[in-house]
Amino acid sequence: MKKILIVDDIEGWRNYHSQVLRNIFLNNCEIQTADSARAGYDKLLENNDKPFDIILTDLQMEPDFEPQYAGEWFVEQIKTFKSYYKTKVIIISATYNINVIADNLIS
């Protein structure tokens, strides 16, 4: 069973992504959600002993991390956890420079 975290400040998107993933994994997944990067970070801490297999995160959420996007900050935090080393992270955004941001987060 896949363990998945969806982080997005818009409930409709969290619900949409949840439904798509349930269809992909034929309901063989446990999905948790968070409505901000900070709440997503709390979920990382709560689940550190049994980490998520997949994390989907929006980039543009709370403005607390400017000039970074909240999602950038969140991905940087994920990378600090040894237990999340193998976790697949998917960044979702309509931001025009998402490719540049994603490339910077990989390195």
GROMACS .gro file of N, CA and C in nm:
model
  321
    1MET      N    1   0.084  -0.118   0.000
    1MET     CA    2   0.000   0.000   0.000
    1MET      C    3   0.089   0.124   0.000
    2LYS      N    4   0.061   0.216  -0.092
    2LYS     CA    5   0.137   0.340  -0.101
    2LYS      C    6   0.088   0.440   0.003
    3LYS      N    7   0.182   0.508   0.065
    3LYS     CA    8   0.150   0.612   0.163
    3LYS      C    9   0.183   0.746   0.097
    4ILE      N   10   0.081   0.832   0.087
    4ILE     CA   11   0.092   0.954   0.007
    4ILE      C   12   0.052   1.076   0.089
    5LEU      N   13   0.126   1.186   0.069
    5LEU     CA   14   0.092   1.314   0.130
    5LEU      C   15   0.066   1.415   0.019
    6ILE      N   16  -0.045   1.487   0.030
    6ILE     CA   17  -0.079   1.593  -0.065
    6ILE      C   18  -0.081   1.724   0.013
    7VAL      N   19  -0.001   1.822  -0.033
    7VAL     CA   20   0.007   1.952   0.034
    7VAL      C   21  -0.036   2.059  -0.064
    8ASP      N   22  -0.147   2.123  -0.034
    8ASP     CA   23  -0.201   2.231  -0.120
    8ASP      C   24  -0.294   2.315  -0.035
    9ASP      N   25  -0.291   2.445  -0.055
    9ASP     CA   26  -0.375   2.534   0.024
    9ASP      C   27  -0.519   2.540  -0.025
   10ILE      N   28  -0.549   2.478  -0.137
   10ILE     CA   29  -0.684   2.480  -0.192
   10ILE      C   30  -0.745   2.341  -0.178
   11GLU      N   31  -0.854   2.335  -0.101
   11GLU     CA   32  -0.919   2.207  -0.072
   11GLU      C   33  -0.961   2.133  -0.199
   12GLY      N   34  -1.011   2.205  -0.297
   12GLY     CA   35  -1.053   2.142  -0.422
   12GLY      C   36  -0.942   2.068  -0.490
   13TRP      N   37  -0.822   2.125  -0.490
   13TRP     CA   38  -0.707   2.056  -0.550
   13TRP      C   39  -0.665   1.935  -0.467
   14ARG      N   40  -0.669   1.947  -0.335
   14ARG     CA   41  -0.636   1.832  -0.251
   14ARG      C   42  -0.732   1.717  -0.280
   15ASN      N   43  -0.861   1.749  -0.291
   15ASN     CA   44  -0.961   1.646  -0.321
   15ASN      C   45  -0.940   1.586  -0.460
   16TYR      N   46  -0.912   1.671  -0.557
   16TYR     CA   47  -0.889   1.625  -0.695
   16TYR      C   48  -0.770   1.529  -0.700
   17HIS      N   49  -0.658   1.571  -0.644
   17HIS     CA   50  -0.538   1.486  -0.647
   17HIS      C   51  -0.561   1.356  -0.571
   18SER      N   52  -0.635   1.363  -0.461
   18SER     CA   53  -0.667   1.241  -0.385
   18SER      C   54  -0.745   1.142  -0.471
   19GLN      N   55  -0.845   1.193  -0.542
   19GLN     CA   56  -0.927   1.106  -0.626
   19GLN      C   57  -0.846   1.045  -0.740
   20VAL      N   58  -0.763   1.125  -0.804
   20VAL     CA   59  -0.679   1.075  -0.913
   20VAL      C   60  -0.586   0.965  -0.863
   21LEU      N   61  -0.525   0.987  -0.748
   21LEU     CA   62  -0.432   0.887  -0.694
   21LEU      C   63  -0.505   0.761  -0.650
   22ARG      N   64  -0.625   0.774  -0.596
   22ARG     CA   65  -0.703   0.655  -0.561
   22ARG      C   66  -0.735   0.573  -0.686
   23ASN      N   67  -0.764   0.642  -0.795
   23ASN     CA   68  -0.790   0.572  -0.922
   23ASN      C   69  -0.664   0.504  -0.975
   24ILE      N   70  -0.552   0.572  -0.968
   24ILE     CA   71  -0.426   0.516  -1.018
   24ILE      C   72  -0.387   0.393  -0.937
   25PHE      N   73  -0.397   0.402  -0.805
   25PHE     CA   74  -0.354   0.293  -0.719
   25PHE      C   75  -0.468   0.199  -0.680
   26LEU      N   76  -0.582   0.213  -0.748
   26LEU     CA   77  -0.698   0.126  -0.725
   26LEU      C   78  -0.733   0.119  -0.576
   27ASN      N   79  -0.733   0.234  -0.512
   27ASN     CA   80  -0.764   0.248  -0.369
   27ASN      C   81  -0.665   0.177  -0.278
   28ASN      N   82  -0.553   0.132  -0.333
   28ASN     CA   83  -0.451   0.067  -0.253
   28ASN      C   84  -0.349   0.171  -0.206
   29CYS      N   85  -0.400   0.276  -0.140
   29CYS     CA   86  -0.314   0.382  -0.092
   29CYS      C   87  -0.376   0.448   0.031
   30GLU      N   88  -0.287   0.497   0.115
   30GLU     CA   89  -0.327   0.577   0.230
   30GLU      C   90  -0.290   0.721   0.198
   31ILE      N   91  -0.388   0.810   0.197
   31ILE     CA   92  -0.362   0.949   0.160
   31ILE      C   93  -0.387   1.039   0.280
   32GLN      N   94  -0.287   1.122   0.308
   32GLN     CA   95  -0.301   1.227   0.408
   32GLN      C   96  -0.287   1.360   0.336
   33THR      N   97  -0.347   1.465   0.391
   33THR     CA   98  -0.339   1.596   0.328
   33THR      C   99  -0.297   1.702   0.430
   34ALA      N  100  -0.245   1.811   0.376
   34ALA     CA  101  -0.210   1.928   0.456
   34ALA      C  102  -0.242   2.052   0.375
   35ASP      N  103  -0.285   2.158   0.442
   35ASP     CA  104  -0.329   2.279   0.372
   35ASP      C  105  -0.225   2.390   0.367
   36SER      N  106  -0.102   2.359   0.407
   36SER     CA  107   0.006   2.458   0.400
   36SER      C  108   0.141   2.385   0.408
   37ALA      N  109   0.246   2.457   0.373
   37ALA     CA  110   0.380   2.398   0.383
   37ALA      C  111   0.413   2.365   0.527
   38ARG      N  112   0.376   2.453   0.620
   38ARG     CA  113   0.403   2.428   0.761
   38ARG      C  114   0.328   2.304   0.810
   39ALA      N  115   0.202   2.290   0.770
   39ALA     CA  116   0.124   2.171   0.808
   39ALA      C  117   0.183   2.046   0.743
   40GLY      N  118   0.234   2.058   0.621
   40GLY     CA  119   0.300   1.947   0.555
   40GLY      C  120   0.424   1.905   0.632
   41TYR      N  121   0.501   2.002   0.679
   41TYR     CA  122   0.620   1.973   0.759
   41TYR      C  123   0.582   1.897   0.886
   42ASP      N  124   0.474   1.940   0.950
   42ASP     CA  125   0.426   1.869   1.069
   42ASP      C  126   0.392   1.723   1.037
   43LYS      N  127   0.334   1.700   0.919
   43LYS     CA  128   0.302   1.563   0.877
   43LYS      C  129   0.430   1.481   0.857
   44LEU      N  130   0.535   1.544   0.806
   44LEU     CA  131   0.664   1.474   0.792
   44LEU      C  132   0.713   1.426   0.929
   45LEU      N  133   0.705   1.516   1.027
   45LEU     CA  134   0.750   1.482   1.162
   45LEU      C  135   0.665   1.370   1.221
   46GLU      N  136   0.534   1.380   1.205
   46GLU     CA  137   0.441   1.280   1.261
   46GLU      C  138   0.462   1.142   1.199
   47ASN      N  139   0.506   1.138   1.075
   47ASN     CA  140   0.518   1.012   1.001
   47ASN      C  141   0.662   0.971   0.976
   48ASN      N  142   0.755   1.028   1.048
   48ASN     CA  143   0.896   1.003   1.024
   48ASN      C  144   0.933   0.856   1.042
   49ASP      N  145   0.864   0.784   1.131
   49ASP     CA  146   0.896   0.643   1.153
   49ASP      C  147   0.844   0.555   1.040
   50LYS      N  148   0.739   0.597   0.971
   50LYS     CA  149   0.687   0.527   0.853
   50LYS      C  150   0.665   0.633   0.745
   51PRO      N  151   0.770   0.671   0.674
   51PRO     CA  152   0.763   0.786   0.583
   51PRO      C  153   0.671   0.763   0.462
   52PHE      N  154   0.631   0.873   0.403
   52PHE     CA  155   0.548   0.871   0.283
   52PHE      C  156   0.630   0.817   0.166
   53ASP      N  157   0.562   0.746   0.077
   53ASP     CA  158   0.625   0.698  -0.046
   53ASP      C  159   0.626   0.807  -0.153
   54ILE      N  160   0.518   0.887  -0.153
   54ILE     CA  161   0.500   0.992  -0.253
   54ILE      C  162   0.449   1.117  -0.183
   55ILE      N  163   0.504   1.232  -0.221
   55ILE     CA  164   0.454   1.360  -0.172
   55ILE      C  165   0.425   1.449  -0.291
   56LEU      N  166   0.303   1.501  -0.298
   56LEU     CA  167   0.266   1.600  -0.398
   56LEU      C  168   0.255   1.734  -0.327
   57THR      N  169   0.316   1.837  -0.381
   57THR     CA  170   0.307   1.968  -0.318
   57THR      C  171   0.288   2.078  -0.420
   58ASP      N  172   0.205   2.172  -0.383
   58ASP     CA  173   0.191   2.296  -0.459
   58ASP      C  174   0.310   2.384  -0.426
   59LEU      N  175   0.344   2.477  -0.514
   59LEU     CA  176   0.450   2.573  -0.483
   59LEU      C  177   0.396   2.696  -0.413
   60GLN      N  178   0.288   2.750  -0.465
   60GLN     CA  179   0.237   2.878  -0.416
   60GLN      C  180   0.130   2.855  -0.310
   61MET      N  181   0.170   2.872  -0.184
   61MET     CA  182   0.077   2.859  -0.073
   61MET      C  183   0.095   2.981   0.017
   62GLU      N  184   0.119   2.962   0.146
   62GLU     CA  185   0.132   3.076   0.236
   62GLU      C  186   0.255   3.160   0.200
   63PRO      N  187   0.248   3.293   0.219
   63PRO     CA  188   0.358   3.382   0.179
   63PRO      C  189   0.469   3.394   0.283
   64ASP      N  190   0.471   3.310   0.383
   64ASP     CA  191   0.566   3.322   0.494
   64ASP      C  192   0.712   3.308   0.455
   65PHE      N  193   0.741   3.252   0.340
   65PHE     CA  194   0.877   3.215   0.305
   65PHE      C  195   0.936   3.301   0.193
   66GLU      N  196   0.868   3.410   0.159
   66GLU     CA  197   0.916   3.497   0.050
   66GLU      C  198   1.058   3.540   0.077
   67PRO      N  199   1.144   3.544  -0.025
   67PRO     CA  200   1.112   3.540  -0.167
   67PRO      C  201   1.093   3.399  -0.222
   68GLN      N  202   1.113   3.296  -0.140
   68GLN     CA  203   1.084   3.160  -0.186
   68GLN      C  204   0.934   3.136  -0.186
   69TYR      N  205   0.893   3.040  -0.267
   69TYR     CA  206   0.757   2.989  -0.256
   69TYR      C  207   0.753   2.894  -0.136
   70ALA      N  208   0.637   2.881  -0.075
   70ALA     CA  209   0.621   2.790   0.039
   70ALA      C  210   0.657   2.647  -0.001
   71GLY      N  211   0.619   2.607  -0.122
   71GLY     CA  212   0.649   2.472  -0.169
   71GLY      C  213   0.798   2.447  -0.183
   72GLU      N  214   0.873   2.550  -0.222
   72GLU     CA  215   1.019   2.536  -0.229
   72GLU      C  216   1.075   2.507  -0.091
   73TRP      N  217   1.032   2.587   0.006
   73TRP     CA  218   1.076   2.568   0.143
   73TRP      C  219   1.043   2.426   0.189
   74PHE      N  220   0.922   2.381   0.160
   74PHE     CA  221   0.877   2.249   0.201
   74PHE      C  222   0.964   2.140   0.141
   75VAL      N  223   0.994   2.147   0.014
   75VAL     CA  224   1.079   2.046  -0.051
   75VAL      C  225   1.219   2.048   0.011
   76GLU      N  226   1.271   2.165   0.040
   76GLU     CA  227   1.401   2.172   0.107
   76GLU      C  228   1.398   2.102   0.242
   77GLN      N  229   1.285   2.115   0.314
   77GLN     CA  230   1.272   2.049   0.443
   77GLN      C  231   1.266   1.897   0.426
   78ILE      N  232   1.195   1.850   0.326
   78ILE     CA  233   1.187   1.706   0.300
   78ILE      C  234   1.328   1.649   0.283
   79LYS      N  235   1.413   1.722   0.211
   79LYS     CA  236   1.548   1.675   0.183
   79LYS      C  237   1.635   1.664   0.308
   80THR      N  238   1.594   1.726   0.419
   80THR     CA  239   1.674   1.719   0.542
   80THR      C  240   1.647   1.592   0.623
   81PHE      N  241   1.542   1.519   0.588
   81PHE     CA  242   1.505   1.396   0.659
   81PHE      C  243   1.569   1.275   0.592
   82LYS      N  244   1.651   1.204   0.664
   82LYS     CA  245   1.712   1.083   0.610
   82LYS      C  246   1.606   0.980   0.573
   83SER      N  247   1.499   0.974   0.650
   83SER     CA  248   1.394   0.874   0.627
   83SER      C  249   1.316   0.900   0.497
   84TYR      N  250   1.324   1.023   0.443
   84TYR     CA  251   1.252   1.056   0.320
   84TYR      C  252   1.342   1.055   0.197
   85TYR      N  253   1.460   0.998   0.209
   85TYR     CA  254   1.556   0.996   0.099
   85TYR      C  255   1.500   0.933  -0.029
   86LYS      N  256   1.421   0.827  -0.015
   86LYS     CA  257   1.368   0.757  -0.132
   86LYS      C  258   1.227   0.803  -0.171
   87THR      N  259   1.173   0.897  -0.100
   87THR     CA  260   1.037   0.945  -0.129
   87THR      C  261   1.035   1.021  -0.261
   88LYS      N  262   0.937   0.991  -0.343
   88LYS     CA  263   0.917   1.063  -0.469
   88LYS      C  264   0.841   1.191  -0.439
   89VAL      N  265   0.893   1.304  -0.484
   89VAL     CA  266   0.830   1.434  -0.461
   89VAL      C  267   0.785   1.491  -0.595
   90ILE      N  268   0.658   1.525  -0.602
   90ILE     CA  269   0.600   1.582  -0.723
   90ILE      C  270   0.557   1.724  -0.692
   91ILE      N  271   0.611   1.819  -0.768
   91ILE     CA  272   0.577   1.960  -0.749
   91ILE      C  273   0.471   1.997  -0.852
   92ILE      N  274   0.362   2.056  -0.801
   92ILE     CA  275   0.250   2.093  -0.887
   92ILE      C  276   0.234   2.244  -0.879
   93SER      N  277   0.233   2.310  -0.994
   93SER     CA  278   0.215   2.455  -0.992
   93SER      C  279   0.192   2.509  -1.133
   94ALA      N  280   0.127   2.622  -1.138
   94ALA     CA  281   0.112   2.695  -1.264
   94ALA      C  282   0.218   2.804  -1.275
   95THR      N  283   0.313   2.806  -1.184
   95THR     CA  284   0.419   2.905  -1.183
   95THR      C  285   0.500   2.895  -1.312
   96TYR      N  286   0.526   3.008  -1.373
   96TYR     CA  287   0.594   3.009  -1.503
   96TYR      C  288   0.735   2.951  -1.498
   97ASN      N  289   0.801   2.961  -1.384
   97ASN     CA  290   0.940   2.915  -1.375
   97ASN      C  291   0.955   2.785  -1.296
   98ILE      N  292   0.854   2.701  -1.301
   98ILE     CA  293   0.857   2.576  -1.225
   98ILE      C  294   0.976   2.487  -1.263
   99ASN      N  295   1.013   2.485  -1.388
   99ASN     CA  296   1.127   2.402  -1.431
   99ASN      C  297   1.256   2.447  -1.364
  100VAL      N  298   1.278   2.576  -1.356
  100VAL     CA  299   1.399   2.630  -1.293
  100VAL      C  300   1.398   2.597  -1.144
  101ILE      N  301   1.285   2.618  -1.081
  101ILE     CA  302   1.274   2.590  -0.937
  101ILE      C  303   1.298   2.442  -0.911
  102ALA      N  304   1.234   2.356  -0.987
  102ALA     CA  305   1.250   2.211  -0.968
  102ALA      C  306   1.396   2.170  -0.990
  103ASP      N  307   1.459   2.223  -1.093
  103ASP     CA  308   1.599   2.190  -1.119
  103ASP      C  309   1.688   2.232  -1.001
  104ASN      N  310   1.662   2.348  -0.944
  104ASN     CA  311   1.740   2.396  -0.829
  104ASN      C  312   1.719   2.309  -0.706
  105LEU      N  313   1.600   2.256  -0.690
  105LEU     CA  314   1.571   2.174  -0.574
  105LEU      C  315   1.632   2.035  -0.585
  106ILE      N  316   1.657   1.989  -0.707
  106ILE     CA  317   1.716   1.857  -0.729
  106ILE      C  318   1.863   1.859  -0.692
  107SER      N  319   1.931   1.967  -0.721
  107SER     CA  320   2.076   1.971  -0.698
  107SER      C  321   2.111   1.993  -0.553
   0.00000   0.00000   0.00000
